[in-house]
Amino acid sequence: MVLVHAQESSTDASATSDGLYRDTLIHASSVKELTIKALSSSVSITAKDIDGKGENFYYNTNTSDSPDINKITFTIFKDVTDLTLIEEEGKKLEIFFLESGTNPAYLSFDIPDPENRTVQSYIGHRQMNFGVNLTKKGKSHWSLTSGGLACGWITPVDANPDLNSSMGRSMEWTWNNILGVSWSYGNNSITTGIGIDWKNYVIRNGHYFHKGDDGMISLLPFEEGVSKGTSRIRIFSYQIPIFYRLFFGKKGLFTFTAGPIVKFNTSANIKTKYRLDSRDYTVTSYHINQKPVTIDFLGALGYYGIGVFVRYSPFNTFRDCAGLDFKSFSTGIMLFL
C-alpha cells in the first residue's frame, strides 16, 4: 500500500496513453466517510453518503488464500472530497481524494491473485438491499438485485357473500424478486426479475370449499354436528414484477414503488378440516382450475428498506368452468424495498 500527501495526482480514468486499461469504479464530489481495509488476500472499500444523497458504495475483492495477519491496513477518512477509485487492468486499485477539502491524497493497492479472485460491488441507499453492479456510467447504472420480502392479509373482492373470507386469517406471502435486474438513473429505478407468491384464503363461517366431480367449486354448509370447521384455498405462483421506484426525502431514504406483476399460477389446492363425532377429518382437493396467468398491481411506501404495500388483482382467480369467481386485495409489511 502506498500513501502519498502533498502531491496532487491525475484522476483521469480514461487516460490510456500508457496502454493500460483503467476502469473508474466511482467518482464522487463528496463522501462523508471512506473506510479501507486491505489484507494480503482481500481489499474492501466503503464510501458512505455519496454526494450527500444517502447512497453508499461497497467494493470487495478477495481470494481463497489465507490472509497474512502481519499485513493489515485499516484506515478511515472523514469528509472526503473529489474521490475517484480506479481499477487498473484488474491488478491494481488506485484511490485519489482530498482530505479536509485541500490536502491531495493517493493510495494504491495491489489486487491479490487477479486471475483467481471474486469481486462484489454495490451502490445503494442501504447495505441490506443486496445488489451487484453490472455497469455504471454517470448517474446511470445496471445491477443485479434481490428484495421485496412481504407478508400481508388478503381478502376476496367481488365474491359470493357466503364466501366471507376472514382477512385476519387469510394471508399472502411473497418474495418479489429472488433475483432481478435493476436500471437506475439518479433517484429513479426500474426493476424486473423473478419471484414467488402464496395466497391463502381461509373461511370459518360454517361453509367449506367443495370440488365436485365435474370440477366445479362451490360453497357448501357443513353438515349438522360439525365443529372446528375450517376451509382454505391456497394458490402458488411464480411471478415477474416490473416496478418503478422513486427515492425521495432526506438522503433518499424514503421510497415509492409501483408496477404490475405477471403471475404464473402453477399450483393450487383446497384443504378442509373439521371435527365430527369426536373424530378429526382432513379433505384435500387438487386441480381446481385456477387461471394459469393473471396480473396483479402493487404500490408500496417505504423508509430505509421497510414499508407497507397494497396489492390488487383485477382478474378473476379461477376459470369460468370452476364456478367460483372473485378478485383479491391484500395489504401488509414489506422488507428490502
JSON list of N, CA and C in Angstrom, two decimals, residues 10-47:
[
{"chain": "A", "resi": 10, "resn": "SER", "atom": "N", "xyz": [-3.12, 12.92, -11.04]},
{"chain": "A", "resi": 10, "resn": "SER", "atom": "CA", "xyz": [-4.20, 12.98, -12.02]},
{"chain": "A", "resi": 10, "resn": "SER", "atom": "C", "xyz": [-5.23, 11.92, -11.73]},
{"chain": "A", "resi": 11, "resn": "THR", "atom": "N", "xyz": [-6.52, 12.26, -11.88]},
{"chain": "A", "resi": 11, "resn": "THR", "atom": "CA", "xyz": [-7.59, 11.30, -11.67]},
{"chain": "A", "resi": 11, "resn": "THR", "atom": "C", "xyz": [-8.33, 11.02, -12.96]},
{"chain": "A", "resi": 12, "resn": "ASP", "atom": "N", "xyz": [-7.67, 11.23, -14.11]},
{"chain": "A", "resi": 12, "resn": "ASP", "atom": "CA", "xyz": [-8.30, 10.97, -15.40]},
{"chain": "A", "resi": 12, "resn": "ASP", "atom": "C", "xyz": [-8.34, 9.48, -15.66]},
{"chain": "A", "resi": 13, "resn": "ALA", "atom": "N", "xyz": [-9.49, 8.86, -15.38]},
{"chain": "A", "resi": 13, "resn": "ALA", "atom": "CA", "xyz": [-9.60, 7.41, -15.50]},
{"chain": "A", "resi": 13, "resn": "ALA", "atom": "C", "xyz": [-9.58, 6.96, -16.94]},
{"chain": "A", "resi": 14, "resn": "SER", "atom": "N", "xyz": [-9.77, 7.88, -17.88]},
{"chain": "A", "resi": 14, "resn": "SER", "atom": "CA", "xyz": [-9.82, 7.48, -19.28]},
{"chain": "A", "resi": 14, "resn": "SER", "atom": "C", "xyz": [-8.46, 7.55, -19.96]},
{"chain": "A", "resi": 15, "resn": "ALA", "atom": "N", "xyz": [-7.44, 8.01, -19.25]},
{"chain": "A", "resi": 15, "resn": "ALA", "atom": "CA", "xyz": [-6.13, 8.13, -19.86]},
{"chain": "A", "resi": 15, "resn": "ALA", "atom": "C", "xyz": [-5.59, 6.77, -20.26]},
{"chain": "A", "resi": 16, "resn": "THR", "atom": "N", "xyz": [-5.19, 6.60, -21.50]},
{"chain": "A", "resi": 16, "resn": "THR", "atom": "CA", "xyz": [-4.70, 5.31, -22.00]},
{"chain": "A", "resi": 16, "resn": "THR", "atom": "C", "xyz": [-3.40, 5.47, -22.77]},
{"chain": "A", "resi": 17, "resn": "SER", "atom": "N", "xyz": [-2.73, 6.61, -22.61]},
{"chain": "A", "resi": 17, "resn": "SER", "atom": "CA", "xyz": [-1.51, 6.85, -23.36]},
{"chain": "A", "resi": 17, "resn": "SER", "atom": "C", "xyz": [-0.42, 5.84, -23.02]},
{"chain": "A", "resi": 18, "resn": "ASP", "atom": "N", "xyz": [-0.49, 5.25, -21.82]},
{"chain": "A", "resi": 18, "resn": "ASP", "atom": "CA", "xyz": [0.50, 4.25, -21.44]},
{"chain": "A", "resi": 18, "resn": "ASP", "atom": "C", "xyz": [0.08, 2.85, -21.84]},
{"chain": "A", "resi": 19, "resn": "GLY", "atom": "N", "xyz": [-1.08, 2.72, -22.50]},
{"chain": "A", "resi": 19, "resn": "GLY", "atom": "CA", "xyz": [-1.53, 1.42, -22.98]},
{"chain": "A", "resi": 19, "resn": "GLY", "atom": "C", "xyz": [-2.23, 0.58, -21.95]},
{"chain": "A", "resi": 20, "resn": "LEU", "atom": "N", "xyz": [-2.43, 1.09, -20.74]},
{"chain": "A", "resi": 20, "resn": "LEU", "atom": "CA", "xyz": [-3.09, 0.33, -19.68]},
{"chain": "A", "resi": 20, "resn": "LEU", "atom": "C", "xyz": [-4.59, 0.60, -19.69]},
{"chain": "A", "resi": 21, "resn": "TYR", "atom": "N", "xyz": [-5.37, -0.46, -19.37]},
{"chain": "A", "resi": 21, "resn": "TYR", "atom": "CA", "xyz": [-6.83, -0.32, -19.29]},
{"chain": "A", "resi": 21, "resn": "TYR", "atom": "C", "xyz": [-7.22, 0.05, -17.87]},
{"chain": "A", "resi": 22, "resn": "ARG", "atom": "N", "xyz": [-7.97, 1.14, -17.74]},
{"chain": "A", "resi": 22, "resn": "ARG", "atom": "CA", "xyz": [-8.38, 1.60, -16.42]},
{"chain": "A", "resi": 22, "resn": "ARG", "atom": "C", "xyz": [-9.90, 1.70, -16.37]},
{"chain": "A", "resi": 23, "resn": "ASP", "atom": "N", "xyz": [-10.48, 1.19, -15.28]},
{"chain": "A", "resi": 23, "resn": "ASP", "atom": "CA", "xyz": [-11.93, 1.23, -15.10]},
{"chain": "A", "resi": 23, "resn": "ASP", "atom": "C", "xyz": [-12.24, 2.09, -13.87]},
{"chain": "A", "resi": 24, "resn": "THR", "atom": "N", "xyz": [-12.98, 3.17, -14.09]},
{"chain": "A", "resi": 24, "resn": "THR", "atom": "CA", "xyz": [-13.37, 4.03, -12.97]},
{"chain": "A", "resi": 24, "resn": "THR", "atom": "C", "xyz": [-14.56, 3.40, -12.26]},
{"chain": "A", "resi": 25, "resn": "LEU", "atom": "N", "xyz": [-14.36, 2.94, -11.03]},
{"chain": "A", "resi": 25, "resn": "LEU", "atom": "CA", "xyz": [-15.42, 2.30, -10.26]},
{"chain": "A", "resi": 25, "resn": "LEU", "atom": "C", "xyz": [-16.36, 3.32, -9.63]},
{"chain": "A", "resi": 26, "resn": "ILE", "atom": "N", "xyz": [-15.83, 4.46, -9.23]},
{"chain": "A", "resi": 26, "resn": "ILE", "atom": "CA", "xyz": [-16.68, 5.51, -8.65]},
{"chain": "A", "resi": 26, "resn": "ILE", "atom": "C", "xyz": [-15.96, 6.85, -8.73]},
{"chain": "A", "resi": 27, "resn": "HIS", "atom": "N", "xyz": [-16.73, 7.89, -8.95]},
{"chain": "A", "resi": 27, "resn": "HIS", "atom": "CA", "xyz": [-16.23, 9.26, -8.83]},
{"chain": "A", "resi": 27, "resn": "HIS", "atom": "C", "xyz": [-17.28, 10.05, -8.07]},
{"chain": "A", "resi": 28, "resn": "ALA", "atom": "N", "xyz": [-16.89, 10.67, -6.97]},
{"chain": "A", "resi": 28, "resn": "ALA", "atom": "CA", "xyz": [-17.84, 11.39, -6.13]},
{"chain": "A", "resi": 28, "resn": "ALA", "atom": "C", "xyz": [-17.26, 12.73, -5.72]},
{"chain": "A", "resi": 29, "resn": "SER", "atom": "N", "xyz": [-18.10, 13.74, -5.70]},
{"chain": "A", "resi": 29, "resn": "SER", "atom": "CA", "xyz": [-17.67, 15.08, -5.27]},
{"chain": "A", "resi": 29, "resn": "SER", "atom": "C", "xyz": [-17.40, 15.11, -3.77]},
{"chain": "A", "resi": 30, "resn": "SER", "atom": "N", "xyz": [-18.21, 14.34, -3.00]},
{"chain": "A", "resi": 30, "resn": "SER", "atom": "CA", "xyz": [-18.01, 14.32, -1.55]},
{"chain": "A", "resi": 30, "resn": "SER", "atom": "C", "xyz": [-18.44, 12.98, -0.99]},
{"chain": "A", "resi": 31, "resn": "VAL", "atom": "N", "xyz": [-17.78, 12.57, 0.08]},
{"chain": "A", "resi": 31, "resn": "VAL", "atom": "CA", "xyz": [-18.09, 11.33, 0.80]},
{"chain": "A", "resi": 31, "resn": "VAL", "atom": "C", "xyz": [-17.96, 11.62, 2.29]},
{"chain": "A", "resi": 32, "resn": "LYS", "atom": "N", "xyz": [-18.97, 11.23, 3.05]},
{"chain": "A", "resi": 32, "resn": "LYS", "atom": "CA", "xyz": [-18.94, 11.52, 4.48]},
{"chain": "A", "resi": 32, "resn": "LYS", "atom": "C", "xyz": [-17.87, 10.71, 5.19]},
{"chain": "A", "resi": 33, "resn": "GLU", "atom": "N", "xyz": [-17.72, 9.44, 4.78]},
{"chain": "A", "resi": 33, "resn": "GLU", "atom": "CA", "xyz": [-16.71, 8.58, 5.42]},
{"chain": "A", "resi": 33, "resn": "GLU", "atom": "C", "xyz": [-16.19, 7.57, 4.41]},
{"chain": "A", "resi": 34, "resn": "LEU", "atom": "N", "xyz": [-14.88, 7.43, 4.35]},
{"chain": "A", "resi": 34, "resn": "LEU", "atom": "CA", "xyz": [-14.22, 6.46, 3.47]},
{"chain": "A", "resi": 34, "resn": "LEU", "atom": "C", "xyz": [-13.46, 5.46, 4.33]},
{"chain": "A", "resi": 35, "resn": "THR", "atom": "N", "xyz": [-13.83, 4.18, 4.24]},
{"chain": "A", "resi": 35, "resn": "THR", "atom": "CA", "xyz": [-13.19, 3.13, 5.02]},
{"chain": "A", "resi": 35, "resn": "THR", "atom": "C", "xyz": [-12.49, 2.15, 4.08]},
{"chain": "A", "resi": 36, "resn": "ILE", "atom": "N", "xyz": [-11.23, 1.85, 4.38]},
{"chain": "A", "resi": 36, "resn": "ILE", "atom": "CA", "xyz": [-10.45, 0.94, 3.55]},
{"chain": "A", "resi": 36, "resn": "ILE", "atom": "C", "xyz": [-9.83, -0.12, 4.44]},
{"chain": "A", "resi": 37, "resn": "LYS", "atom": "N", "xyz": [-10.04, -1.37, 4.07]},
{"chain": "A", "resi": 37, "resn": "LYS", "atom": "CA", "xyz": [-9.44, -2.49, 4.79]},
{"chain": "A", "resi": 37, "resn": "LYS", "atom": "C", "xyz": [-8.74, -3.38, 3.77]},
{"chain": "A", "resi": 38, "resn": "ALA", "atom": "N", "xyz": [-7.43, -3.57, 3.94]},
{"chain": "A", "resi": 38, "resn": "ALA", "atom": "CA", "xyz": [-6.65, -4.37, 2.99]},
{"chain": "A", "resi": 38, "resn": "ALA", "atom": "C", "xyz": [-5.86, -5.44, 3.73]},
{"chain": "A", "resi": 39, "resn": "LEU", "atom": "N", "xyz": [-6.01, -6.67, 3.25]},
{"chain": "A", "resi": 39, "resn": "LEU", "atom": "CA", "xyz": [-5.22, -7.80, 3.73]},
{"chain": "A", "resi": 39, "resn": "LEU", "atom": "C", "xyz": [-4.41, -8.35, 2.56]},
{"chain": "A", "resi": 40, "resn": "SER", "atom": "N", "xyz": [-3.59, -9.34, 2.83]},
{"chain": "A", "resi": 40, "resn": "SER", "atom": "CA", "xyz": [-2.82, -9.95, 1.75]},
{"chain": "A", "resi": 40, "resn": "SER", "atom": "C", "xyz": [-3.71, -10.69, 0.77]},
{"chain": "A", "resi": 41, "resn": "SER", "atom": "N", "xyz": [-4.95, -11.04, 1.20]},
{"chain": "A", "resi": 41, "resn": "SER", "atom": "CA", "xyz": [-5.85, -11.82, 0.33]},
{"chain": "A", "resi": 41, "resn": "SER", "atom": "C", "xyz": [-7.10, -11.07, -0.07]},
{"chain": "A", "resi": 42, "resn": "SER", "atom": "N", "xyz": [-7.28, -9.82, 0.39]},
{"chain": "A", "resi": 42, "resn": "SER", "atom": "CA", "xyz": [-8.53, -9.11, 0.08]},
{"chain": "A", "resi": 42, "resn": "SER", "atom": "C", "xyz": [-8.35, -7.60, 0.25]},
{"chain": "A", "resi": 43, "resn": "VAL", "atom": "N", "xyz": [-9.24, -6.87, -0.44]},
{"chain": "A", "resi": 43, "resn": "VAL", "atom": "CA", "xyz": [-9.34, -5.42, -0.27]},
{"chain": "A", "resi": 43, "resn": "VAL", "atom": "C", "xyz": [-10.82, -5.07, -0.25]},
{"chain": "A", "resi": 44, "resn": "SER", "atom": "N", "xyz": [-11.26, -4.34, 0.77]},
{"chain": "A", "resi": 44, "resn": "SER", "atom": "CA", "xyz": [-12.65, -3.89, 0.84]},
{"chain": "A", "resi": 44, "resn": "SER", "atom": "C", "xyz": [-12.68, -2.38, 1.08]},
{"chain": "A", "resi": 45, "resn": "ILE", "atom": "N", "xyz": [-13.62, -1.72, 0.39]},
{"chain": "A", "resi": 45, "resn": "ILE", "atom": "CA", "xyz": [-13.73, -0.26, 0.46]},
{"chain": "A", "resi": 45, "resn": "ILE", "atom": "C", "xyz": [-15.20, 0.11, 0.65]},
{"chain": "A", "resi": 46, "resn": "THR", "atom": "N", "xyz": [-15.47, 1.02, 1.57]},
{"chain": "A", "resi": 46, "resn": "THR", "atom": "CA", "xyz": [-16.82, 1.53, 1.79]},
{"chain": "A", "resi": 46, "resn": "THR", "atom": "C", "xyz": [-16.78, 3.05, 1.76]},
{"chain": "A", "resi": 47, "resn": "ALA", "atom": "N", "xyz": [-17.63, 3.65, 0.93]},
{"chain": "A", "resi": 47, "resn": "ALA", "atom": "CA", "xyz": [-17.78, 5.10, 0.88]},
{"chain": "A", "resi": 47, "resn": "ALA", "atom": "C", "xyz": [-19.22, 5.44, 1.26]}
]
